[in-house]
Coordinates of C-alpha atoms in Angstrom, one line a residue:
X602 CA 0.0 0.0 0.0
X603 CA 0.9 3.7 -0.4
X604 CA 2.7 5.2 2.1
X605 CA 2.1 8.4 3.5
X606 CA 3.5 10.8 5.7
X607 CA 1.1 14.0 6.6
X608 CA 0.3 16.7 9.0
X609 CA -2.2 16.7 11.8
X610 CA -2.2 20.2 12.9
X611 CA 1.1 20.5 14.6
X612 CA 1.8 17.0 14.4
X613 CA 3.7 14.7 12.1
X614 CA 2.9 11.3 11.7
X615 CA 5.6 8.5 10.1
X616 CA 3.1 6.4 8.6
X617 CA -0.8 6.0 8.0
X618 CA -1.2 3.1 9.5
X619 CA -3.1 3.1 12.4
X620 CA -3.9 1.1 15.5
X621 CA -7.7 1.3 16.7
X622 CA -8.7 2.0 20.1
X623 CA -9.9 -1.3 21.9
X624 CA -11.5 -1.8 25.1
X625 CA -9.3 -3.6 27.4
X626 CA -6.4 -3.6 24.7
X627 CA -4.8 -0.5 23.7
X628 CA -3.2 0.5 27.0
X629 CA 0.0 2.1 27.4
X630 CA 2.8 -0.6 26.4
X631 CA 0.6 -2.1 23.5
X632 CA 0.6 1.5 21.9
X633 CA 4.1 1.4 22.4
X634 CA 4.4 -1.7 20.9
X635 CA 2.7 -0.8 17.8
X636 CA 5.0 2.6 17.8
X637 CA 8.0 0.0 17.4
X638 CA 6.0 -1.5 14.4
X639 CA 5.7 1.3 12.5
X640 CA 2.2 2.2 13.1
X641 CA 2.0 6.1 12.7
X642 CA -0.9 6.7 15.1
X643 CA -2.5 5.0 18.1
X644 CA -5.3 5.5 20.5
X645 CA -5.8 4.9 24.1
X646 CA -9.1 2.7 25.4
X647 CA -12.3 4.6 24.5
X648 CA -12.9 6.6 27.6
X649 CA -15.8 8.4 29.3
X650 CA -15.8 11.9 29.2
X651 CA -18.9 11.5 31.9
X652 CA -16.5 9.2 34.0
X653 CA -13.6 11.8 33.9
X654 CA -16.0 14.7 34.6
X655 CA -16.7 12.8 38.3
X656 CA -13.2 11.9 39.0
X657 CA -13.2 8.1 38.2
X658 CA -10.4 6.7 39.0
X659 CA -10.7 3.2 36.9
X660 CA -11.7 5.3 34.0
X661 CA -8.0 7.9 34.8
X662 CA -5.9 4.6 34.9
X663 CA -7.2 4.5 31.1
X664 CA -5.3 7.8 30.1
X665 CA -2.0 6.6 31.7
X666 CA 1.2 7.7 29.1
X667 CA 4.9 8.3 29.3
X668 CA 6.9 11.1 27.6
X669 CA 8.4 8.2 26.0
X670 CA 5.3 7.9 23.5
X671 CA 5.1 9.4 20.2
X672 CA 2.1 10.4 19.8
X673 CA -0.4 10.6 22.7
X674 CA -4.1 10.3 21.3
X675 CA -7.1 9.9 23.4
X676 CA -10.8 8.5 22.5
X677 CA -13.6 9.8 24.4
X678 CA -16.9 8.9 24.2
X679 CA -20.1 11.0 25.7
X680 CA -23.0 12.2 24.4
X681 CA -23.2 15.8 26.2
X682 CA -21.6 18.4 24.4
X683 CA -20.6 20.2 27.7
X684 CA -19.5 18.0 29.4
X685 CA -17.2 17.1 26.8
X686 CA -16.2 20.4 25.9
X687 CA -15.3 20.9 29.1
X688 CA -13.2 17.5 29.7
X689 CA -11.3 18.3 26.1
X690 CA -9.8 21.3 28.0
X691 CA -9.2 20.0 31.4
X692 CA -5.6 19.8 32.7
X693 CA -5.8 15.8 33.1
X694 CA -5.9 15.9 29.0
X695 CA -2.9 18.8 28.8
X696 CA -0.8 15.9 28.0
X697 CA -2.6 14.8 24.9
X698 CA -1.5 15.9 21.8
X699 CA -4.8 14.8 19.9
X700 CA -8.3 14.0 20.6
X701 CA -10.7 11.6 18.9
X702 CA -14.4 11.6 19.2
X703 CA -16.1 8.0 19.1
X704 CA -19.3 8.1 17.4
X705 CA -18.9 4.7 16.0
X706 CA -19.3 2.5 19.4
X707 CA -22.7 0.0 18.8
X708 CA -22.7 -1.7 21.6
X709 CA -26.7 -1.6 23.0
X710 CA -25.5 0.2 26.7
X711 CA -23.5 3.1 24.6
X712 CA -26.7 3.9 21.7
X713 CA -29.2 3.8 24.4
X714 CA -27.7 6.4 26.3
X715 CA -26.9 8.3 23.0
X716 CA -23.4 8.0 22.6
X717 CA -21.2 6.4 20.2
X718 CA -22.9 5.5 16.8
X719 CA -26.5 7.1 19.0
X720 CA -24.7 10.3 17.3
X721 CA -25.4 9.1 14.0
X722 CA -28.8 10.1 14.4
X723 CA -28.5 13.2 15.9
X724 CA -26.5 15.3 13.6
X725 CA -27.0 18.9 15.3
X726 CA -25.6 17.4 18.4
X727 CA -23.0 15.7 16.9
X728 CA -21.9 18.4 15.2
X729 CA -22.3 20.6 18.5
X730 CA -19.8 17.7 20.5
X731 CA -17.3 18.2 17.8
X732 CA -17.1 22.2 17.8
X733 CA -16.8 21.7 21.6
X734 CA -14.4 20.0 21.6
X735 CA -12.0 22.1 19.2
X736 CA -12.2 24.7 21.4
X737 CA -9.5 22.8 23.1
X738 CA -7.1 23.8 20.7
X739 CA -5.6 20.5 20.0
X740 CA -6.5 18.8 16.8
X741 CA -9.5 16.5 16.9
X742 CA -10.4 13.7 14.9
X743 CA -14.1 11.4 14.7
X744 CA -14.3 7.8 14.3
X745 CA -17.8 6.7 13.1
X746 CA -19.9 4.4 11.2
X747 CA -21.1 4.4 8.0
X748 CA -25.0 4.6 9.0
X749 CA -27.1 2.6 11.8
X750 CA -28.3 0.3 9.5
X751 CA -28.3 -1.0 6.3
X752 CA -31.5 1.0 4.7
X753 CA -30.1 4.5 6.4
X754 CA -26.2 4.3 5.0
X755 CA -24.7 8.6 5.2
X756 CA -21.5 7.8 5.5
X757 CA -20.3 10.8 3.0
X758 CA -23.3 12.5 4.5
X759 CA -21.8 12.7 8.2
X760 CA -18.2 13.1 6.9
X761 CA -19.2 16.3 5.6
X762 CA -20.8 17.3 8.8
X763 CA -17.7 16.3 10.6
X764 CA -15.7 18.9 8.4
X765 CA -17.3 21.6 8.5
X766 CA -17.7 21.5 12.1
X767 CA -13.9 21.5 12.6
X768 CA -12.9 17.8 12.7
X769 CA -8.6 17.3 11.2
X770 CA -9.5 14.0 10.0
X771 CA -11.8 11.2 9.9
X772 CA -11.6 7.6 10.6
X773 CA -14.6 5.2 8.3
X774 CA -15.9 2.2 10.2
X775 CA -17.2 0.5 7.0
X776 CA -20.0 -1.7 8.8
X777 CA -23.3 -0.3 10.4
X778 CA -24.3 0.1 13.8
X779 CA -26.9 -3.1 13.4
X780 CA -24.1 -5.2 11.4
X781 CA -21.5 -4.9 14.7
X782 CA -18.3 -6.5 14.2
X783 CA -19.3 -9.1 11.4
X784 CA -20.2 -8.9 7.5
X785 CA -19.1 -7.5 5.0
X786 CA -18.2 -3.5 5.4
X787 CA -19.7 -1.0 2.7
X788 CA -16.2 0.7 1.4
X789 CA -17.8 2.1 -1.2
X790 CA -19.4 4.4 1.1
X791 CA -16.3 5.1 2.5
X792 CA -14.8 5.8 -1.2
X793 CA -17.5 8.3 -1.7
X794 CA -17.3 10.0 1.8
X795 CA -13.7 10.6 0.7
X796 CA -14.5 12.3 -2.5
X797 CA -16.9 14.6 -0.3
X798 CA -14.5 15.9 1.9
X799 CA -10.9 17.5 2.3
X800 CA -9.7 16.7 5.6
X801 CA -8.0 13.0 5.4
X802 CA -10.3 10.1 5.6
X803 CA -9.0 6.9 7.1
X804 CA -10.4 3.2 6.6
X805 CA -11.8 0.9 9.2
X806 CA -13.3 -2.8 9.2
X807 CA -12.4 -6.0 7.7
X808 CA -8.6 -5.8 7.2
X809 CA -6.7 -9.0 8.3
X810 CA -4.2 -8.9 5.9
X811 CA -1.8 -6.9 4.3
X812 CA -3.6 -7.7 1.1
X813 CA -7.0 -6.7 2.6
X814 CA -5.3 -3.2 3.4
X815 CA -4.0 -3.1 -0.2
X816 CA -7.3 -3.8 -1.5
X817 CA -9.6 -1.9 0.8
X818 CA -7.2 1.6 0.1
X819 CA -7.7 0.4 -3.8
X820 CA -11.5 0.6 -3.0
X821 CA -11.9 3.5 -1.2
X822 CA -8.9 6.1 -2.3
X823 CA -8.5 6.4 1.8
X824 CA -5.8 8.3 2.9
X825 CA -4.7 5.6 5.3
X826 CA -6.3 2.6 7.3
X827 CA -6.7 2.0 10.7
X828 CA -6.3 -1.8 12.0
X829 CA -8.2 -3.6 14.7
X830 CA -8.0 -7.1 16.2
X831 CA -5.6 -8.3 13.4
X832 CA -3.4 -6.0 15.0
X833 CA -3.7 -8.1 18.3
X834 CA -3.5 -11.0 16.4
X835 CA -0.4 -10.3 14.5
X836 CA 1.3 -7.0 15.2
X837 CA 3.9 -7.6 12.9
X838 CA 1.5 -6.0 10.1
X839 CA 2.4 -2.7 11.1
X840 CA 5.8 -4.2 10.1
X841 CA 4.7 -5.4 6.9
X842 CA 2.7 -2.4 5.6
X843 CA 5.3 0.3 6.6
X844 CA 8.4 -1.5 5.8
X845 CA 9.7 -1.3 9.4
X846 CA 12.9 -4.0 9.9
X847 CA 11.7 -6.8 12.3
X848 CA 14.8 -6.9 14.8
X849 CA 12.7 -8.8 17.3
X850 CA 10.9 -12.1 17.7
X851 CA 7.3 -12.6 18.8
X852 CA 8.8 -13.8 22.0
X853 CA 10.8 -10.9 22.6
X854 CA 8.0 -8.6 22.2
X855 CA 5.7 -10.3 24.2
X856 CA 8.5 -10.6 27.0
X857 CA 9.1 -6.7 26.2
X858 CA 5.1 -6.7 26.8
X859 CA 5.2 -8.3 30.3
X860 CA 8.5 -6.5 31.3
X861 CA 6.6 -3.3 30.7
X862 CA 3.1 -3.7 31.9
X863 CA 4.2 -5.1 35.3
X864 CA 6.6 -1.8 35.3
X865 CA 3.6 0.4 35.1
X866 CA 0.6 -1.7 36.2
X867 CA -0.6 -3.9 39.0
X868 CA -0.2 -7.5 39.4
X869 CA -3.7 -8.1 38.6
X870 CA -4.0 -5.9 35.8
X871 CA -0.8 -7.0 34.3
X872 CA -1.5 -10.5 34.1
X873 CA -5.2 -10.4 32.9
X874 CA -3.3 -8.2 30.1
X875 CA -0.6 -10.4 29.0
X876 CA -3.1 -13.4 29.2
X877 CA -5.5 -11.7 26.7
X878 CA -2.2 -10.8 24.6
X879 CA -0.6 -14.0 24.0
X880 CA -4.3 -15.5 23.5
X881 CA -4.6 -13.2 20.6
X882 CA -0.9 -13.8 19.4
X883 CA -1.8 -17.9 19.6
X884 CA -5.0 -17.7 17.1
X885 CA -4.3 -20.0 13.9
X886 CA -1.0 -20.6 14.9
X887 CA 0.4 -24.5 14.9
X888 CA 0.8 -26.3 18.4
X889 CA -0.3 -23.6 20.6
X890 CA -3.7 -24.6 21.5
X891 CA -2.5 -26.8 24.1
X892 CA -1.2 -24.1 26.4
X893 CA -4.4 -21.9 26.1
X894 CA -5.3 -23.9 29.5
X895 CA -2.0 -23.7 30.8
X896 CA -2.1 -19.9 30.2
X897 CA -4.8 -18.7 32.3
X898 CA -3.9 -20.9 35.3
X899 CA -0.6 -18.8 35.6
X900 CA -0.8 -16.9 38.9
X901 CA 2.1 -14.4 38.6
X902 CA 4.3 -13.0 35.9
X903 CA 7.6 -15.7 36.5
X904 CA 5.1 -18.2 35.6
X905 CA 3.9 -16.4 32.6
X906 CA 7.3 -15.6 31.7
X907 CA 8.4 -19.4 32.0
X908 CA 5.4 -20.5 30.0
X909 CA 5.8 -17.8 27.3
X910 CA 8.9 -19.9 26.9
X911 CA 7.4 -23.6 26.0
X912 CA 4.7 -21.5 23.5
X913 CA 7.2 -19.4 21.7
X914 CA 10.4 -20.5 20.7
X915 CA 13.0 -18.6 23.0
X916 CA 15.4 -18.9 19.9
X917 CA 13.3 -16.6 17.6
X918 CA 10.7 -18.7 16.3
X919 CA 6.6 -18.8 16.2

């Protein structure tokens, strides 16, 4: 795929390949992680702009960063445009150097309470949320869907709305609301949301491959795309697409993973985090379904460390 290099505001980014924000995922050392890769920009969990408001402190663990990271980018989610107005400018996001608005999320809790892909249908408030939070001076980006359901796609529709009320950029979730994580995604409404606007428009949904990423920037003339669970499931893409030189085995990384997490985290954290890792790192590979068991028994990170060991050969190999 093409390459690019481009401005976000003040920002630079190396590449335009992107890691998504994931629930329970995209923490601290797995954006670092993807950094190494060569992925140009990635986001921390989606977080409440509600939660942050009243001072929650599972919700502030979310925003954790180190000077040491590129790029910091946060998601937040809410459906207020005051309250996240005034959460874009508070000091515990003066570290951020960019801001993106999810208005994508489907899950059934996040649409009934009008947040997340809820926006979709509410274009004046939407549009309200995303001037709001510009005012923060940093630049802002929104990740949506391409309509709630199939009979009510406005994909090129919203993207416009999204430019003119300030957004940088804009990253495509090709599926609907009602289609979740599954099916087929519509990149042709992606392709003509891109020919509506000016700001860059990144592609989401259905890339496991580097040849899906090929094709789907073939379909949709996207500026860049924006990888999700394939990137748990092989982070080396980010590798592949932006020809970064592997210096490191999977085993290295996922011991650089552990090394890091139990650095910054708590025991309990740190090992429900590695677990879900190396599950996702273990998917269609050869031999390894015999220590999925074996993996979620461990009880502290030296035995995680000395099973990462028998899964992954110490020597460089799966």
């Amino acid at each position: 795929m093409e390459l690019k290099q481009f401005r976000i505001g003040s920002l630079t980014l190396t590449s335009n390949v992107f890691m998504a924000p994931l629930a329970g995922y995209t923490c601290y050392p797995f954006r670092m992680l993807c950094y190494e890769l060569g992925a140009g920009l990635c986001f921390t969990e989606m977080v409440s702009a509600n939660a942050l408001k009243y001072k929650d402190k599972a919700t502030q663990k979310l925003l954790f960063s180190t000077p040491k990271e590129p790029i910091r980018a946060v998601q937040l989610l809410g459906g207020d445009p005051r309250i996240l107005e005034q959460m874009a400018s508070d000091p515990i996001l003066e570290s951020f150097d960019l801001i993106d608005i999810n208005m994508g999320c489907p899950t059934p809790n996040i649409y009934k309470s009008g947040e997340g892909s809820a926006l979709l249908e509410d274009p004046k408030r939407a549009a309200a949320i995303i001037r709001g939070v510009k005012r923060s001076g940093k630049p802002v980006s929104v990740k949506f869907r391409v309509g709630i359901c199939e009979s009510s796609l406005n994909a090129a529709e919203f993207a416009k709305l999204c430019e003119d009320s300030g957004a940088d950029f804009i990253t495509i979730h090709g599926r609907t609301r009602s289609m979740m994580y599954d099916g087929t995604p519509y990149y042709e409404q992606i392709q003509q949301a891109k020919s509506t606007v000016k700001i860059p428009v990144i592609a989401n949904g259905g890339i496991f491959s580097a040849k899906d990423a090929e094709q789907i920037m073939f379909q949709t003339d996207a500026d860049g795309i924006m990888l999700a669970r394939y990137g748990l499931q092989n982070p080396f893409i980010f590798s592949e697409l932006t020809n970064t030189p592997i210096t490191k085995s999977l085993y290295q990384l996922l011991l650089e993973q552990l090394s890091l997490v139990t650095t910054y985290y708590d025991e309990t954290f740190s090992l429900t985090y590695i677990k879900k890792i190396v599950s996702y790192s273990m998917k269609k590979r050869k031999g390894t379904k015999q220590y999925k068991s074996a993996l979620y028994q461990c009880g502290n990170p030296e035995e995680l460390k000395e099973l990462l060991g028998l899964i992954f050969d110490e020597k460089g190999g799966i």
